[in-house]
Amino acid sequence: MHGRVKVRTTEEERERKKKEHALKVRAYRAAMGRILKKRDAGELDDEMLGLTVQILQRNPDVSTLWNIRRECVLAKTKQLSDAGAESNKSDEVQVEAEAEAVAEVVEKPVEREDKLQAVYDQELTLTEQCLMVNPKSYNAWHHRCWTLEQNPQADWQREVQLCNKYLKYDERNFHTWDYRRYVSAKAAVPAEQELDFCTEKIKVNFSNYSSWHHRSLLLPKLYPNEQRDRPMSEEKLQQELEMVLTAAFTDPNDSSAWFYQRWLLGGGVQVDQAPKVVAFRVGATGAVVAFNKPCPDFEQFRVELASNEHTWQLQSWQPADSSRTTWKTQTSIDYHKERSYSLKLSEQEIKLLPLATGDGAFYFVPPNAASSCSKELFEELQTQLQSCFDLLEYEPDSKWTLLTSALLMRAIDVTANHERSLDHLVQLEKFDGLRAGYYKDLAACWTLELELAKWVTSATFPKRFELAAESALTALPYGQYLAIADELELPAALKEELGDRLPQTFAELKL
């Protein structure tokens, strides 16, 4: 009928889209064919750059095209550099030069620099256009980083402002946050300024994982903890706990603030920290050493056992487990119980304690030892725990509140709150069945941490470790800590579950 818009049927619309898709595929194949043909011929020219732009502006995630553009950029910059070198040689040959020629010599380097800058600016402009199409394009962000590294006149402050612009569009884009860390370091942006920026973004939207993460990287630098048993100084930690509690209670179902709070309650151990010796035992025929994390290249270390009269170099170390957290060596040592011994490893000296039986010496530190806590921080932790309990009365199945309250109880008093914190994990297995295995593993870690701490004060330490039969564990974390024991008394069900993964004792290592 006249005057009415014709509405396509579903079949007509499907057919139209099919034809459009076919045209795009044909154009893409033709362009890619032309690009690859020119690349094989070594034609890294302006036409090649133009062909790649046609595709990348529609699909920025074609890695091959970005690689080709990098080849083109390197070829153009080399060409400009070679031309500049030839020009300089010709200028040196000319002995008699007029004033115009002198001016020309001055202008030529400037002209070459402008041309080089134009090449880099072209790449930066293209990446901006591509990021408008897909702000989460790994390839576009990577190419921008590469271009800036090539450019000796890169404007890093401008890149910081560009991050501000993109984070206004999407304050949670982790690609932009990652790029911001890179350019802010290049631009020497003060850490205090970055922290203020994080605070602003968190106030706009509490549910911002990237901003919380960025904050966690800045605070240990700005407010270091001398004991390294907390992520930051206690005063700042208290302030952060107050802020994150407000964010968490604004939306209890959002996990971003809860994750950050969990980091705050952690021990401050950095991921890039070197492996640390947690257990060592030496006898007349050899020694065993255990680390808190894998130490794959330990055989390259210089290890010495020193007494007040003699020093032995411990060599020929072999891994005692598949994860390489435990190492053993067979070395004859003239051990005397009346002497004091120490372990020298990587500029670190560890004093050893004598075994009560007089047949060796050992060193042991339990995992996650209790952190120091000021009165003010202790009161803040108690306040937060009570707030979690209050919230659980209204939302008893809130998994983040259950988990955080368990962590708070452990931060306040590990031993006194152990059973109650495990009860919270049991509830979490019911409310969050998809992660039941994770909660069981966490319960195993907490149980072993407590048992290893108690082991130090037992009469059988360090030769015999016993785990109560009622411990319903399906895993044995911290197994490397038990390498100094001669006997392991574990529940039969756990032994059956572990099978070949049961850690070897000092006696079983046959040193």
PDB file of C-alpha atoms in Angstrom, residues 265-415:
ATOM      1  CA  LEU A 265      43.330 -10.326  54.793  1.00  0.00           C
ATOM      2  CA  GLY A 266      46.180 -12.285  53.210  1.00  0.00           C
ATOM      3  CA  GLY A 267      49.730 -12.536  54.434  1.00  0.00           C
ATOM      4  CA  GLY A 268      51.240 -10.095  51.980  1.00  0.00           C
ATOM      5  CA  VAL A 269      53.251 -12.769  50.130  1.00  0.00           C
ATOM      6  CA  GLN A 270      54.100 -11.592  46.627  1.00  0.00           C
ATOM      7  CA  VAL A 271      53.766 -13.936  43.662  1.00  0.00           C
ATOM      8  CA  ASP A 272      57.246 -13.076  42.389  1.00  0.00           C
ATOM      9  CA  GLN A 273      58.902 -13.763  45.753  1.00  0.00           C
ATOM     10  CA  ALA A 274      61.717 -16.317  45.563  1.00  0.00           C
ATOM     11  CA  PRO A 275      61.159 -19.812  47.013  1.00  0.00           C
ATOM     12  CA  LYS A 276      61.739 -19.899  50.751  1.00  0.00           C
ATOM     13  CA  VAL A 277      63.247 -22.752  52.790  1.00  0.00           C
ATOM     14  CA  VAL A 278      60.568 -24.098  55.137  1.00  0.00           C
ATOM     15  CA  ALA A 279      62.121 -27.393  56.275  1.00  0.00           C
ATOM     16  CA  PHE A 280      65.612 -28.891  56.383  1.00  0.00           C
ATOM     17  CA  ARG A 281      67.158 -31.923  58.006  1.00  0.00           C
ATOM     18  CA  VAL A 282      70.672 -33.277  57.890  1.00  0.00           C
ATOM     19  CA  GLY A 283      72.174 -36.531  59.101  1.00  0.00           C
ATOM     20  CA  ALA A 284      75.464 -38.368  58.755  1.00  0.00           C
ATOM     21  CA  THR A 285      74.633 -39.649  55.254  1.00  0.00           C
ATOM     22  CA  GLY A 286      72.769 -36.785  53.647  1.00  0.00           C
ATOM     23  CA  ALA A 287      70.217 -33.998  53.825  1.00  0.00           C
ATOM     24  CA  VAL A 288      66.753 -32.971  52.607  1.00  0.00           C
ATOM     25  CA  VAL A 289      65.427 -29.462  52.022  1.00  0.00           C
ATOM     26  CA  ALA A 290      61.863 -28.298  51.326  1.00  0.00           C
ATOM     27  CA  PHE A 291      60.581 -24.999  49.900  1.00  0.00           C
ATOM     28  CA  ASN A 292      57.244 -23.241  50.190  1.00  0.00           C
ATOM     29  CA  LYS A 293      56.928 -23.251  46.381  1.00  0.00           C
ATOM     30  CA  PRO A 294      58.623 -25.109  43.493  1.00  0.00           C
ATOM     31  CA  CYS A 295      62.343 -24.415  43.090  1.00  0.00           C
ATOM     32  CA  PRO A 296      63.119 -26.026  39.712  1.00  0.00           C
ATOM     33  CA  ASP A 297      66.764 -24.913  39.431  1.00  0.00           C
ATOM     34  CA  PHE A 298      67.896 -25.675  42.989  1.00  0.00           C
ATOM     35  CA  GLU A 299      70.704 -27.987  41.814  1.00  0.00           C
ATOM     36  CA  GLN A 300      72.483 -24.854  40.522  1.00  0.00           C
ATOM     37  CA  PHE A 301      72.557 -23.208  43.959  1.00  0.00           C
ATOM     38  CA  ARG A 302      75.601 -23.161  46.192  1.00  0.00           C
ATOM     39  CA  VAL A 303      74.596 -24.884  49.430  1.00  0.00           C
ATOM     40  CA  GLU A 304      76.875 -25.196  52.443  1.00  0.00           C
ATOM     41  CA  LEU A 305      76.560 -26.805  55.854  1.00  0.00           C
ATOM     42  CA  ALA A 306      78.765 -25.006  58.352  1.00  0.00           C
ATOM     43  CA  SER A 307      79.813 -25.789  61.891  1.00  0.00           C
ATOM     44  CA  ASN A 308      82.182 -23.866  64.132  1.00  0.00           C
ATOM     45  CA  GLU A 309      85.035 -26.108  62.928  1.00  0.00           C
ATOM     46  CA  HIS A 310      84.243 -27.268  59.404  1.00  0.00           C
ATOM     47  CA  THR A 311      82.202 -26.447  56.269  1.00  0.00           C
ATOM     48  CA  TRP A 312      80.737 -28.972  53.830  1.00  0.00           C
ATOM     49  CA  GLN A 313      79.505 -28.114  50.361  1.00  0.00           C
ATOM     50  CA  LEU A 314      76.296 -30.040  49.719  1.00  0.00           C
ATOM     51  CA  GLN A 315      76.149 -31.050  46.068  1.00  0.00           C
ATOM     52  CA  SER A 316      74.423 -33.505  43.711  1.00  0.00           C
ATOM     53  CA  TRP A 317      70.906 -32.472  44.723  1.00  0.00           C
ATOM     54  CA  GLN A 318      68.039 -34.500  43.262  1.00  0.00           C
ATOM     55  CA  PRO A 319      64.305 -33.693  43.310  1.00  0.00           C
ATOM     56  CA  ALA A 320      62.362 -35.821  45.798  1.00  0.00           C
ATOM     57  CA  ASP A 321      58.932 -34.972  44.377  1.00  0.00           C
ATOM     58  CA  SER A 322      57.433 -34.163  40.980  1.00  0.00           C
ATOM     59  CA  SER A 323      56.737 -30.516  41.878  1.00  0.00           C
ATOM     60  CA  ARG A 324      60.405 -29.959  42.847  1.00  0.00           C
ATOM     61  CA  THR A 325      59.527 -28.418  46.195  1.00  0.00           C
ATOM     62  CA  THR A 326      61.602 -31.072  47.987  1.00  0.00           C
ATOM     63  CA  TRP A 327      65.245 -31.927  47.234  1.00  0.00           C
ATOM     64  CA  LYS A 328      67.632 -34.518  48.647  1.00  0.00           C
ATOM     65  CA  THR A 329      71.368 -35.200  48.559  1.00  0.00           C
ATOM     66  CA  GLN A 330      73.570 -38.065  49.708  1.00  0.00           C
ATOM     67  CA  THR A 331      76.700 -36.605  51.266  1.00  0.00           C
ATOM     68  CA  SER A 332      78.854 -38.053  54.036  1.00  0.00           C
ATOM     69  CA  ILE A 333      79.023 -35.605  56.932  1.00  0.00           C
ATOM     70  CA  ASP A 334      81.113 -35.984  60.056  1.00  0.00           C
ATOM     71  CA  TYR A 335      78.255 -34.945  62.343  1.00  0.00           C
ATOM     72  CA  HIS A 336      78.911 -34.246  66.041  1.00  0.00           C
ATOM     73  CA  LYS A 337      75.981 -33.537  68.309  1.00  0.00           C
ATOM     74  CA  GLU A 338      77.989 -31.214  70.532  1.00  0.00           C
ATOM     75  CA  ARG A 339      78.582 -28.788  67.639  1.00  0.00           C
ATOM     76  CA  SER A 340      76.214 -26.111  66.344  1.00  0.00           C
ATOM     77  CA  TYR A 341      75.358 -26.093  62.630  1.00  0.00           C
ATOM     78  CA  SER A 342      73.929 -23.641  60.119  1.00  0.00           C
ATOM     79  CA  LEU A 343      72.726 -23.852  56.518  1.00  0.00           C
ATOM     80  CA  LYS A 344      74.159 -21.302  54.080  1.00  0.00           C
ATOM     81  CA  LEU A 345      72.053 -20.802  50.969  1.00  0.00           C
ATOM     82  CA  SER A 346      72.002 -17.837  48.538  1.00  0.00           C
ATOM     83  CA  GLU A 347      73.510 -15.325  50.942  1.00  0.00           C
ATOM     84  CA  GLN A 348      71.112 -16.544  53.647  1.00  0.00           C
ATOM     85  CA  GLU A 349      72.245 -18.290  56.808  1.00  0.00           C
ATOM     86  CA  ILE A 350      69.784 -20.483  58.706  1.00  0.00           C
ATOM     87  CA  LYS A 351      70.643 -21.736  62.181  1.00  0.00           C
ATOM     88  CA  LEU A 352      69.802 -25.417  62.737  1.00  0.00           C
ATOM     89  CA  LEU A 353      68.466 -27.054  65.863  1.00  0.00           C
ATOM     90  CA  PRO A 354      69.881 -30.392  67.097  1.00  0.00           C
ATOM     91  CA  LEU A 355      67.665 -33.469  67.104  1.00  0.00           C
ATOM     92  CA  ALA A 356      66.938 -34.816  70.586  1.00  0.00           C
ATOM     93  CA  THR A 357      68.340 -38.192  69.497  1.00  0.00           C
ATOM     94  CA  GLY A 358      71.677 -36.559  68.636  1.00  0.00           C
ATOM     95  CA  ASP A 359      71.842 -38.002  65.100  1.00  0.00           C
ATOM     96  CA  GLY A 360      71.293 -34.798  63.138  1.00  0.00           C
ATOM     97  CA  ALA A 361      70.008 -31.233  62.991  1.00  0.00           C
ATOM     98  CA  PHE A 362      66.934 -29.608  61.464  1.00  0.00           C
ATOM     99  CA  TYR A 363      65.072 -26.396  60.636  1.00  0.00           C
ATOM    100  CA  PHE A 364      61.310 -25.930  60.335  1.00  0.00           C
ATOM    101  CA  VAL A 365      58.862 -23.038  59.990  1.00  0.00           C
ATOM    102  CA  PRO A 366      55.106 -23.794  59.717  1.00  0.00           C
ATOM    103  CA  PRO A 367      53.114 -22.314  56.806  1.00  0.00           C
ATOM    104  CA  ASN A 368      51.227 -19.037  57.170  1.00  0.00           C
ATOM    105  CA  ALA A 369      52.373 -18.220  60.668  1.00  0.00           C
ATOM    106  CA  ALA A 370      50.128 -15.788  62.536  1.00  0.00           C
ATOM    107  CA  SER A 371      50.676 -12.135  61.572  1.00  0.00           C
ATOM    108  CA  SER A 372      51.214  -9.357  64.049  1.00  0.00           C
ATOM    109  CA  CYS A 373      48.153  -7.240  64.790  1.00  0.00           C
ATOM    110  CA  SER A 374      47.801  -3.888  66.516  1.00  0.00           C
ATOM    111  CA  LYS A 375      44.928  -3.130  68.869  1.00  0.00           C
ATOM    112  CA  GLU A 376      43.308  -0.780  66.335  1.00  0.00           C
ATOM    113  CA  LEU A 377      43.495  -3.321  63.512  1.00  0.00           C
ATOM    114  CA  PHE A 378      42.236  -6.100  65.780  1.00  0.00           C
ATOM    115  CA  GLU A 379      39.192  -3.997  66.692  1.00  0.00           C
ATOM    116  CA  GLU A 380      38.543  -3.257  63.017  1.00  0.00           C
ATOM    117  CA  LEU A 381      38.658  -6.959  62.173  1.00  0.00           C
ATOM    118  CA  GLN A 382      36.190  -7.728  64.943  1.00  0.00           C
ATOM    119  CA  THR A 383      33.871  -4.973  63.735  1.00  0.00           C
ATOM    120  CA  GLN A 384      33.953  -6.353  60.197  1.00  0.00           C
ATOM    121  CA  LEU A 385      33.301  -9.881  61.442  1.00  0.00           C
ATOM    122  CA  GLN A 386      30.266  -8.721  63.402  1.00  0.00           C
ATOM    123  CA  SER A 387      28.986  -6.894  60.316  1.00  0.00           C
ATOM    124  CA  CYS A 388      29.289 -10.125  58.339  1.00  0.00           C
ATOM    125  CA  PHE A 389      27.390 -12.039  61.014  1.00  0.00           C
ATOM    126  CA  ASP A 390      24.643  -9.395  60.916  1.00  0.00           C
ATOM    127  CA  LEU A 391      24.372  -9.705  57.144  1.00  0.00           C
ATOM    128  CA  LEU A 392      24.211 -13.504  57.359  1.00  0.00           C
ATOM    129  CA  GLU A 393      21.129 -13.224  59.536  1.00  0.00           C
ATOM    130  CA  TYR A 394      19.317 -11.623  56.592  1.00  0.00           C
ATOM    131  CA  GLU A 395      21.105 -13.548  53.817  1.00  0.00           C
ATOM    132  CA  PRO A 396      22.292 -16.879  55.288  1.00  0.00           C
ATOM    133  CA  ASP A 397      23.173 -18.252  51.835  1.00  0.00           C
ATOM    134  CA  SER A 398      25.407 -15.331  50.813  1.00  0.00           C
ATOM    135  CA  LYS A 399      28.534 -17.212  49.734  1.00  0.00           C
ATOM    136  CA  TRP A 400      30.833 -14.203  49.743  1.00  0.00           C
ATOM    137  CA  THR A 401      29.769 -13.226  53.251  1.00  0.00           C
ATOM    138  CA  LEU A 402      30.235 -16.802  54.485  1.00  0.00           C
ATOM    139  CA  LEU A 403      33.711 -17.056  52.996  1.00  0.00           C
ATOM    140  CA  THR A 404      34.814 -13.605  54.166  1.00  0.00           C
ATOM    141  CA  SER A 405      33.571 -14.212  57.705  1.00  0.00           C
ATOM    142  CA  ALA A 406      35.609 -17.439  57.791  1.00  0.00           C
ATOM    143  CA  LEU A 407      38.702 -15.513  56.655  1.00  0.00           C
ATOM    144  CA  LEU A 408      38.081 -12.807  59.249  1.00  0.00           C
ATOM    145  CA  MET A 409      37.788 -15.399  62.009  1.00  0.00           C
ATOM    146  CA  ARG A 410      41.138 -16.842  60.978  1.00  0.00           C
ATOM    147  CA  ALA A 411      42.711 -13.383  60.872  1.00  0.00           C
ATOM    148  CA  ILE A 412      41.500 -12.740  64.437  1.00  0.00           C
ATOM    149  CA  ASP A 413      42.422 -16.116  66.001  1.00  0.00           C
ATOM    150  CA  VAL A 414      43.254 -19.134  63.859  1.00  0.00           C
ATOM    151  CA  THR A 415      43.169 -21.714  66.637  1.00  0.00           C
TER     152      THR A 415
END
